[in-house]
Coordinates of C-alpha atoms and ligand atoms in Angstrom, one line a residue:
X242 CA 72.2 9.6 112.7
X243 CA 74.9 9.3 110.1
X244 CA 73.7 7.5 107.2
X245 CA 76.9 5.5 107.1
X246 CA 75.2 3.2 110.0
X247 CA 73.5 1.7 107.9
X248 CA 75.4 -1.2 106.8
X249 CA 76.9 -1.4 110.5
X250 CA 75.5 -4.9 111.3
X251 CA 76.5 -4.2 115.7
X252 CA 72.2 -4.2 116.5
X253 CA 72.1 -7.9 114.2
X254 CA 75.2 -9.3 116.0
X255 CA 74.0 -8.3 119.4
X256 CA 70.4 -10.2 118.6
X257 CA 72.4 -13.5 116.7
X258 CA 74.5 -13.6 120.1
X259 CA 71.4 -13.8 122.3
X260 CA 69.8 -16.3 120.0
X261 CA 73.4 -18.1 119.7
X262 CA 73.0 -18.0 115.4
X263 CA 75.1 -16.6 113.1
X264 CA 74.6 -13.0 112.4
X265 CA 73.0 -13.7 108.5
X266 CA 70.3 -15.1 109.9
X267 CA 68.8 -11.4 111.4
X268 CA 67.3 -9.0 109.6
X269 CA 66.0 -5.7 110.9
X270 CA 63.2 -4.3 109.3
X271 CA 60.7 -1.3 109.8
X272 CA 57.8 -3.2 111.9
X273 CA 57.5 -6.8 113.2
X274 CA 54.8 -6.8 110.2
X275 CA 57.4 -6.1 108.1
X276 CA 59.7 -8.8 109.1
X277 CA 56.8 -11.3 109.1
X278 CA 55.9 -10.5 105.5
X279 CA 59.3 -10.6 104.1
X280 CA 60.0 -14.0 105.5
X281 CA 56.3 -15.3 104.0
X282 CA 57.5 -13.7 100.6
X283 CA 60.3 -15.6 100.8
X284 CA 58.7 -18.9 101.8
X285 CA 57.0 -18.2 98.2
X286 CA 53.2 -17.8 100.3
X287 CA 50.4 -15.9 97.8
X288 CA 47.1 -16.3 96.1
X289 CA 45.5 -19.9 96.7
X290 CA 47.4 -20.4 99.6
X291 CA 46.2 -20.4 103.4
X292 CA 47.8 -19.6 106.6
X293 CA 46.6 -21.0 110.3
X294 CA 47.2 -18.1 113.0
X295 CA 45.2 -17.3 116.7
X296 CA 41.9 -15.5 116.2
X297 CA 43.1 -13.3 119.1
X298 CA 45.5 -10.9 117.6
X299 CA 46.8 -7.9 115.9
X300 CA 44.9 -7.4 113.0
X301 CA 48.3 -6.4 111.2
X302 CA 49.4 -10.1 111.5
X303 CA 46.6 -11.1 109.3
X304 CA 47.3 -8.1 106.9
X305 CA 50.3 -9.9 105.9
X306 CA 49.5 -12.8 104.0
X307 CA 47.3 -11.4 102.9
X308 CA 49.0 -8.7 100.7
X309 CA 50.6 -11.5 99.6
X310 CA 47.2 -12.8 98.4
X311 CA 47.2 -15.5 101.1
X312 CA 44.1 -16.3 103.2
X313 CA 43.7 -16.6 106.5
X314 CA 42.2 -19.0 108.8
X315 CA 41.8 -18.4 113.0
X316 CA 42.5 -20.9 115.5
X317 CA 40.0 -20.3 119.0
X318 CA 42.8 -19.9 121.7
X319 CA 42.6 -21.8 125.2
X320 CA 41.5 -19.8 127.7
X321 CA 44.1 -20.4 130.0
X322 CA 47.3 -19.8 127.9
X323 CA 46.0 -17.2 125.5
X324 CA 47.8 -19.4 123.3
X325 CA 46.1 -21.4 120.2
X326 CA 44.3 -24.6 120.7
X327 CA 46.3 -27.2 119.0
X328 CA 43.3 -29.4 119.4
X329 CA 41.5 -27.2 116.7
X330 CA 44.5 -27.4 114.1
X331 CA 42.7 -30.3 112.2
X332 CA 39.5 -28.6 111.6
X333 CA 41.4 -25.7 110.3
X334 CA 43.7 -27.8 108.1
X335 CA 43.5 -28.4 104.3
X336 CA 45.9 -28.9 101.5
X337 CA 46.1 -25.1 100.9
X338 CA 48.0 -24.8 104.2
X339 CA 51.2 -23.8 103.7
X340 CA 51.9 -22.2 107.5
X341 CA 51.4 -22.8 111.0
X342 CA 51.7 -18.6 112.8
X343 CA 52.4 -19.4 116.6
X344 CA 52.3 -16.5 118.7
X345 CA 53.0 -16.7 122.7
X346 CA 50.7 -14.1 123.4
X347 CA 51.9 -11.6 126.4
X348 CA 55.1 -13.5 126.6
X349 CA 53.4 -17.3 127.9
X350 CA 55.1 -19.3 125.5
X351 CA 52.9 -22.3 123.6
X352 CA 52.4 -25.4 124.2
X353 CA 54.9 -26.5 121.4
X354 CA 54.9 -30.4 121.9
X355 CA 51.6 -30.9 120.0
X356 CA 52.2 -28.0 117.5
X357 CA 55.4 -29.2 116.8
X358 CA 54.8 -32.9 116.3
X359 CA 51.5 -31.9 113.8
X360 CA 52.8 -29.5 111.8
X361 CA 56.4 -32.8 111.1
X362 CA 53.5 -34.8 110.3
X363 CA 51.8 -32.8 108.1
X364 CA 54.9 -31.1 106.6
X365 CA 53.7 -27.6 107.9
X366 CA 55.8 -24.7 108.2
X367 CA 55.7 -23.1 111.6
X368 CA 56.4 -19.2 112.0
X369 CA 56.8 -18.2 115.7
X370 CA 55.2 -14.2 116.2
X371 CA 57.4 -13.4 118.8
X372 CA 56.2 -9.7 119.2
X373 CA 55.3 -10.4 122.8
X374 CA 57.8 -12.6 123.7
X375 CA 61.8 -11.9 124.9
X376 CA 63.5 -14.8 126.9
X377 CA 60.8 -17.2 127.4
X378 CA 61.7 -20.7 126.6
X379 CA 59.9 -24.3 126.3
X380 CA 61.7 -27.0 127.7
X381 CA 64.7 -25.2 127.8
X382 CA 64.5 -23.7 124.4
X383 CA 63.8 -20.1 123.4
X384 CA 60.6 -18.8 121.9
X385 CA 61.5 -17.9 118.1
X386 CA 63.5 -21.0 117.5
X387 CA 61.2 -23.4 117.1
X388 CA 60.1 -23.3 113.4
X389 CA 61.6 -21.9 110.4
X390 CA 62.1 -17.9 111.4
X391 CA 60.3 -15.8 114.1
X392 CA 59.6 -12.6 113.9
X393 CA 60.2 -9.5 116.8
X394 CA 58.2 -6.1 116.7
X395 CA 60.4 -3.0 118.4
X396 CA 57.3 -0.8 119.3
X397 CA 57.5 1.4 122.5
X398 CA 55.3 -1.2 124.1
X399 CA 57.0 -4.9 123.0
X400 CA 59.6 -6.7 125.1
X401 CA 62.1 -4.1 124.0
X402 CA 61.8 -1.0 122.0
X403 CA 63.6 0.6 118.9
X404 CA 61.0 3.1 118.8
X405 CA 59.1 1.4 116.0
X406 CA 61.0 -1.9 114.6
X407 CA 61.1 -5.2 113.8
X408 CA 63.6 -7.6 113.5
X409 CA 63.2 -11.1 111.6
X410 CA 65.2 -14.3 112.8
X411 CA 65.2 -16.5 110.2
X412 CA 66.4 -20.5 111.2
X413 CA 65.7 -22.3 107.9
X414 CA 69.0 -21.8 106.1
X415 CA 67.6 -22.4 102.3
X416 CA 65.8 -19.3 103.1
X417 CA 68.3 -16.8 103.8
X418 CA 69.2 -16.4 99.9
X419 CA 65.7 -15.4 99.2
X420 CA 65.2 -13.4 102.6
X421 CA 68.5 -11.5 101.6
X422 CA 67.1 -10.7 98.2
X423 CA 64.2 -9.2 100.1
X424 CA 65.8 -7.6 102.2
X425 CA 68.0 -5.8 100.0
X426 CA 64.9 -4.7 97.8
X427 CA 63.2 -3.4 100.8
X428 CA 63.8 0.5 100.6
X429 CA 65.7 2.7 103.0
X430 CA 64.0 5.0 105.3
X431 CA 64.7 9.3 104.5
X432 CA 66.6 11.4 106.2
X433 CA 63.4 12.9 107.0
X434 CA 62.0 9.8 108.3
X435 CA 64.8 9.2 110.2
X436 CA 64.6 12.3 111.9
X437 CA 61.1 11.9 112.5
X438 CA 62.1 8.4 114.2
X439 CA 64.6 10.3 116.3
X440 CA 62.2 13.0 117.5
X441 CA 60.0 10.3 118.5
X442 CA 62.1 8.2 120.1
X443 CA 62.9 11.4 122.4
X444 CA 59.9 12.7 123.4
X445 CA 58.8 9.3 124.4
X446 CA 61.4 9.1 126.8
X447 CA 60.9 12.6 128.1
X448 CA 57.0 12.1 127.8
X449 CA 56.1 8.6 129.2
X450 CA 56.3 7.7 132.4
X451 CA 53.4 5.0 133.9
X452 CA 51.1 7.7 135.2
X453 CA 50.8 9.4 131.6
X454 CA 51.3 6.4 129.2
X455 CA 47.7 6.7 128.3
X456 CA 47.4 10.0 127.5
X457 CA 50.5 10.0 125.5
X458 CA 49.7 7.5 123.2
X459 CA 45.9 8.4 122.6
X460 CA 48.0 11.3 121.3
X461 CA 50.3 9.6 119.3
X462 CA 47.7 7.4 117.7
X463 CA 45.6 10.6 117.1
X464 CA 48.7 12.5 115.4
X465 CA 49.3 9.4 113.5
X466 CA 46.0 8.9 112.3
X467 CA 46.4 12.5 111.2
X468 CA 49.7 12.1 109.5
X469 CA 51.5 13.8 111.6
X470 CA 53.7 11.4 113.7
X471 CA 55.0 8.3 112.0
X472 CA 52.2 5.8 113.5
X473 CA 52.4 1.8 114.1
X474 CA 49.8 1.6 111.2
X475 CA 48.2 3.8 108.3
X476 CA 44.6 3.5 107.7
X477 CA 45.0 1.9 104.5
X478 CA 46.3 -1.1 106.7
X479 CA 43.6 -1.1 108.8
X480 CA 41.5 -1.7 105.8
X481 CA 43.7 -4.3 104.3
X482 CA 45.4 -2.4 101.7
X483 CA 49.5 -2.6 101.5
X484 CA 50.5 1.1 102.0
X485 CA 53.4 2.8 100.1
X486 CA 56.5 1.6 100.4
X487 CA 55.7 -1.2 103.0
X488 CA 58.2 -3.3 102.4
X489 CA 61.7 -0.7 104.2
X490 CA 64.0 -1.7 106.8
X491 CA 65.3 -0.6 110.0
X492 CA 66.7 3.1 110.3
X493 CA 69.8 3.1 111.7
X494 CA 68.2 5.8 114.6
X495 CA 66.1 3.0 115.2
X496 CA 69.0 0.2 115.3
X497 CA 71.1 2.7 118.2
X498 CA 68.2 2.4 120.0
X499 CA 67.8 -1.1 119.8
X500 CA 71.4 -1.5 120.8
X501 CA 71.1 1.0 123.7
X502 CA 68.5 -1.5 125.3
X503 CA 70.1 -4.5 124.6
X504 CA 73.1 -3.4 126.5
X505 CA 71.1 -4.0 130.0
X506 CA 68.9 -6.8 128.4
X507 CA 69.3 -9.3 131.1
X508 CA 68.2 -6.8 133.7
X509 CA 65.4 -5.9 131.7
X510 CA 64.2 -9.8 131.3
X511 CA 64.5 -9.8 135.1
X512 CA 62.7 -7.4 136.1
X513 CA 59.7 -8.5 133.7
X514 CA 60.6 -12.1 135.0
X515 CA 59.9 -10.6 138.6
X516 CA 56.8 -8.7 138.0
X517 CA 55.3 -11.3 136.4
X518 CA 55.9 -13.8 139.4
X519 CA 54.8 -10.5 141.6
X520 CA 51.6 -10.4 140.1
X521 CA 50.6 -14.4 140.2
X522 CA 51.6 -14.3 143.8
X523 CA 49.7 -11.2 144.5
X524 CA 46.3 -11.7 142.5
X525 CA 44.8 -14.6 143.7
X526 CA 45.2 -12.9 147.1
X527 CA 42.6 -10.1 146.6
X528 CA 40.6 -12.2 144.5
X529 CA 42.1 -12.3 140.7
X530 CA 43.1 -15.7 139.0
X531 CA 46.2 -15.7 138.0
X532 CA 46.9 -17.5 134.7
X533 CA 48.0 -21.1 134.6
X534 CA 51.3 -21.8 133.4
X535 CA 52.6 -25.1 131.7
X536 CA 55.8 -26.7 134.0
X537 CA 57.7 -27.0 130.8
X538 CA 57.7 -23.3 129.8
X539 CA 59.5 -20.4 132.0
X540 CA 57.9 -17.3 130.7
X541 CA 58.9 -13.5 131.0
X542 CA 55.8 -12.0 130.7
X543 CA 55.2 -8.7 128.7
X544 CA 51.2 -7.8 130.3
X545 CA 50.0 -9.8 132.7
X546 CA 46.8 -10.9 131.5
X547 CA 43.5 -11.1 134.1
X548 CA 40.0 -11.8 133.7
X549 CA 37.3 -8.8 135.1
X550 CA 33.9 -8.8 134.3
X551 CA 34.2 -4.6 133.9
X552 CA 36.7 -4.5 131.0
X553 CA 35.7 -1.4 129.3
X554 CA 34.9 0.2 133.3
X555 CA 38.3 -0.1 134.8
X556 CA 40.4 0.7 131.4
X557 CA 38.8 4.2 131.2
X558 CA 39.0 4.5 134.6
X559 CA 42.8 3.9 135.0
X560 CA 43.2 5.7 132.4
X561 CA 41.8 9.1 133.9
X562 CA 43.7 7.9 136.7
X563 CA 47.1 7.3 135.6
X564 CA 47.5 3.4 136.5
X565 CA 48.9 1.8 133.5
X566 CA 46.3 -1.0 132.9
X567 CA 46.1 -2.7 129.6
X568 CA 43.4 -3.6 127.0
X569 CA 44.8 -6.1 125.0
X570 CA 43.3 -7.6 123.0
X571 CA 39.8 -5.5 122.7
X572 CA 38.7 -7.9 119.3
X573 CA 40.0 -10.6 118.1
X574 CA 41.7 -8.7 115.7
X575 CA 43.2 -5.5 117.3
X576 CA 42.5 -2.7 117.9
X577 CA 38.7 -1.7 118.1
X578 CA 37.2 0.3 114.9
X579 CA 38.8 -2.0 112.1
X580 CA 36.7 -4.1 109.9
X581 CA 37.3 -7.9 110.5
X582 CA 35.3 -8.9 107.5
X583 CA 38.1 -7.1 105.5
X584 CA 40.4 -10.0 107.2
X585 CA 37.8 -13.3 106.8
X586 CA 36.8 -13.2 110.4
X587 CA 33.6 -13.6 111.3
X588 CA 32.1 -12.8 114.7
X589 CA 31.6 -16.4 116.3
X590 CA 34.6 -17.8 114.6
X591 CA 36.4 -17.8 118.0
X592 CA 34.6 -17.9 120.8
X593 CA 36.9 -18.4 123.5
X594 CA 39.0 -15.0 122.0
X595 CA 35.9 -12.9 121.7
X596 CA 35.2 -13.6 125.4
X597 CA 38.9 -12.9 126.3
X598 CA 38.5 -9.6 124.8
X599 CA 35.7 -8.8 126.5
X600 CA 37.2 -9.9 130.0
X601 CA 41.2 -9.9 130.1
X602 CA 42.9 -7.0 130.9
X603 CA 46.7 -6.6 131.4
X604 CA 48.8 -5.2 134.0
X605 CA 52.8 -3.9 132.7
X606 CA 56.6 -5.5 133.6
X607 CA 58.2 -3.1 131.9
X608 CA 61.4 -1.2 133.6
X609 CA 59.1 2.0 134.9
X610 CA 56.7 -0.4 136.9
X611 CA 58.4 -0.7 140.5
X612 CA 57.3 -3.1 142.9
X613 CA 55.9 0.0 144.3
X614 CA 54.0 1.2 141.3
X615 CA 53.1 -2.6 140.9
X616 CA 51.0 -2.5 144.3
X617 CA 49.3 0.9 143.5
X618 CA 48.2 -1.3 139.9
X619 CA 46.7 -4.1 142.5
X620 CA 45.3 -1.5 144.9
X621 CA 43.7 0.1 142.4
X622 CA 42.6 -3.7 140.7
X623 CA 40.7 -4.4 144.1
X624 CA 39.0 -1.8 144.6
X625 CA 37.3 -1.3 141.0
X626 CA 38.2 -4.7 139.4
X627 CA 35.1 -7.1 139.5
X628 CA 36.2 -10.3 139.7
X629 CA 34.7 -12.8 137.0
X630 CA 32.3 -15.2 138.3
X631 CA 34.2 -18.8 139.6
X632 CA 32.9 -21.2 136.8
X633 CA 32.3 -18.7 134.3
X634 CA 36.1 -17.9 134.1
X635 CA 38.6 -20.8 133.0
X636 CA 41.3 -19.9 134.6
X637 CA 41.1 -22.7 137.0
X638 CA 40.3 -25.5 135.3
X639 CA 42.3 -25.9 132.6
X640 CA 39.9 -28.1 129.8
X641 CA 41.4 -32.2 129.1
X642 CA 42.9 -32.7 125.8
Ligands
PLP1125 C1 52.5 -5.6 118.0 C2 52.3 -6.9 117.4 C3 52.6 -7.2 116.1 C4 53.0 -6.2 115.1 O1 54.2 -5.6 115.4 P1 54.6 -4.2 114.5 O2 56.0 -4.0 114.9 O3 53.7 -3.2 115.0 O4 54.4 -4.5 113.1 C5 52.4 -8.5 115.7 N1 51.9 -9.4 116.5 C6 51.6 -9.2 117.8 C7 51.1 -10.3 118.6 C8 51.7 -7.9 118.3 O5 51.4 -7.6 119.5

């Protein structure tokens, strides 16, 4: 934990070389939030100005622009992709606009053709939210390298962890003078928070396996709504208020950790790449839809997302069992309890999310989850999973553009 880490720039080369960009162009910050604000500061975003972003979310995406005095505006997603409908970015546009947020929610990459080839014409910024998404490309290309800087969160339960993190990939080059201003104004993390990083970090390891993942972090979010662990959010944010020192980067206890994952990323991408192809194979056979992906995308996916119609049932359930099932997303601005007034949505703004949220639940790819494990997660799916309804669900029939 020696403080003299913190200029060693190892955890940023190790990200540029999987990227294949120079290593100015990554900057590690304390949260994906984090990174996501910084690189909206830097793009000069605040009051007057609107931003375009999926009404099914985490309600600290929205929380950015808008400490920046930015509004928001949510895009419905398709039911299908989880992804936004590019059909809707029209209705949503005006000449406040000044970004396009794309986020390939639980790792299925967007449809980027359309997105791409409205935001050129309407001289649109895109920012990619990559906190879901690790090694998933579009024709080819890789998620977070599609518009002008992406944006990676490094919580215990993204693609991979630093224990809390997040790490900003910046493509634009006449942006990295004003990110790197940024970044070096953005204040350090204590010793003592560094410690308390480290601690974390630990027990999780020595705490979480699938069977008690649940328990552990209702814990973790009770001590952190408590003050007592460093949380993923204060309750300040999840009023919309910019807490305290907001704007910090990456501690270095946070960056070995980062590193220590990245050393057997490639196995880690595969085995998510494996459950994930596990999963579609296995659902439809006792009676799940398994989502639709586009030819042109091959996705790793972080939760495998599938439509019950006893959502809140089967979560509390596997969670006094100790199957690791999933609730993402519960509103359309995660997680339940917050306000969503506080961030301009209003319930009926996005129908297709608010029906997701009360139907999709998601089943883990992460390293713990053998094949093993996996079947227990289906077992247990088929006999207390209720199937939505053929033609309620959309999952089939994806809609015409
Ligand atoms: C987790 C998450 C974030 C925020 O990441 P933090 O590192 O917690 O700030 C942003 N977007 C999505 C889609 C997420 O799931």
């Amino acid at each position: 934990m020696s403080t003299g880490r913190l200029c060693d720039k190892s955890m940023e080369n190790k990200i540029a070389l999987l990227f294949n960009v120079n290593v100015e162009q990554i900057f590690c910050f304390s949260k994906g939030r984090v990174a996501f604000y910084a690189l909206l500061k830097a793009m000069g975003i605040g009051p007057g100005d609107e931003v375009l972003m999926s009404g099914y979310t985490c309600v600290m995406v929205p929380s950015a622009p808008m400490f920046l005095g930015a509004t928001c505006r949510y895009l419905d997603i398709e039911p299908h992709t989880y992804n936004l409908n590019p059909r809707l970015l029209d209705s949503h546009y005006s000449n406040k606009t000044k970004a396009l947020i794309i986020q390939h929610t639980y790792g299925i990459a967007q449809d980027m053709a359309p997105i791409l080839q409205w935001a050129k014409e309407k001289n649109i910024p895109i920012i990619e939210d990559c906190c879901h998404v690790f090694g998933s490309t579009y024709k080819n290309q890789l998620c977070g390298t599609f518009g002008v800087g992406a944006f990676f969160s490094g919580q215990w339960n993204k693609p991979f962890s630093t224990g809390l993190g997040g790490i900003l990939l910046v493509n634009e080059a006449s942006l990295l003078p004003k990110v790197q201003a940024i970044y070096e104004s953005a204040v350090l993390p204590t010793l003592v928070e560094e410690l308390r990083l480290k601690i974390q970090i630990l027990s999780y390891k020595g705490l979480v396996n699938p069977k008690t993942v649940g328990a552990v972090m209702m814990a973790y979010r009770i001590l952190s709504r408590l003050g007592i662990a460093a949380g993923s959010s204060s309750n300040e944010e999840f009023s919309g208020a910019m807490p305290k020192g907001y704007l910090k980067r990456m501690a270095s206890v946070q960056k070995q950790e980062g590193e220590r994952t990245l050393v057997s990323i490639s196995a880690l991408l595969a085995h998510r790449k494996q459950l994930g192809e596990y999963y579609a194979e296995k659902l439809p056979k006792i009676g799940f839809m398994s989502h639709m992906p586009m030819s042109e995308s091959e996705n790793i996916i972080l939760r495998y997302p599938v439509r019950v119609a006893n959502k809140e049932a089967i979560v509390s359930k596997a969670l006094r069992n100790g199957v690791e099932i999933g609730s993402w997303f519960e509103i359309p601005l995660h997680p339940k309890g917050i306000d969503m007034a506080c961030f301009g949505y209003q319930p009926g703004m996005c129908p297709e999310s608010e029906k997701a949220c009360c139907e999709v639940i998601n089943l883990p790819t992460h390293q713990k989850i053998s094949l093993k494990e996996a079947d227990r997660i289906l077992a247990f799916l088929q006999k207390y999973g209720k199937a939505v309804s053929p033609g309620t669900s959309i999952g089939s029939v994806p809609e015409e553009s």
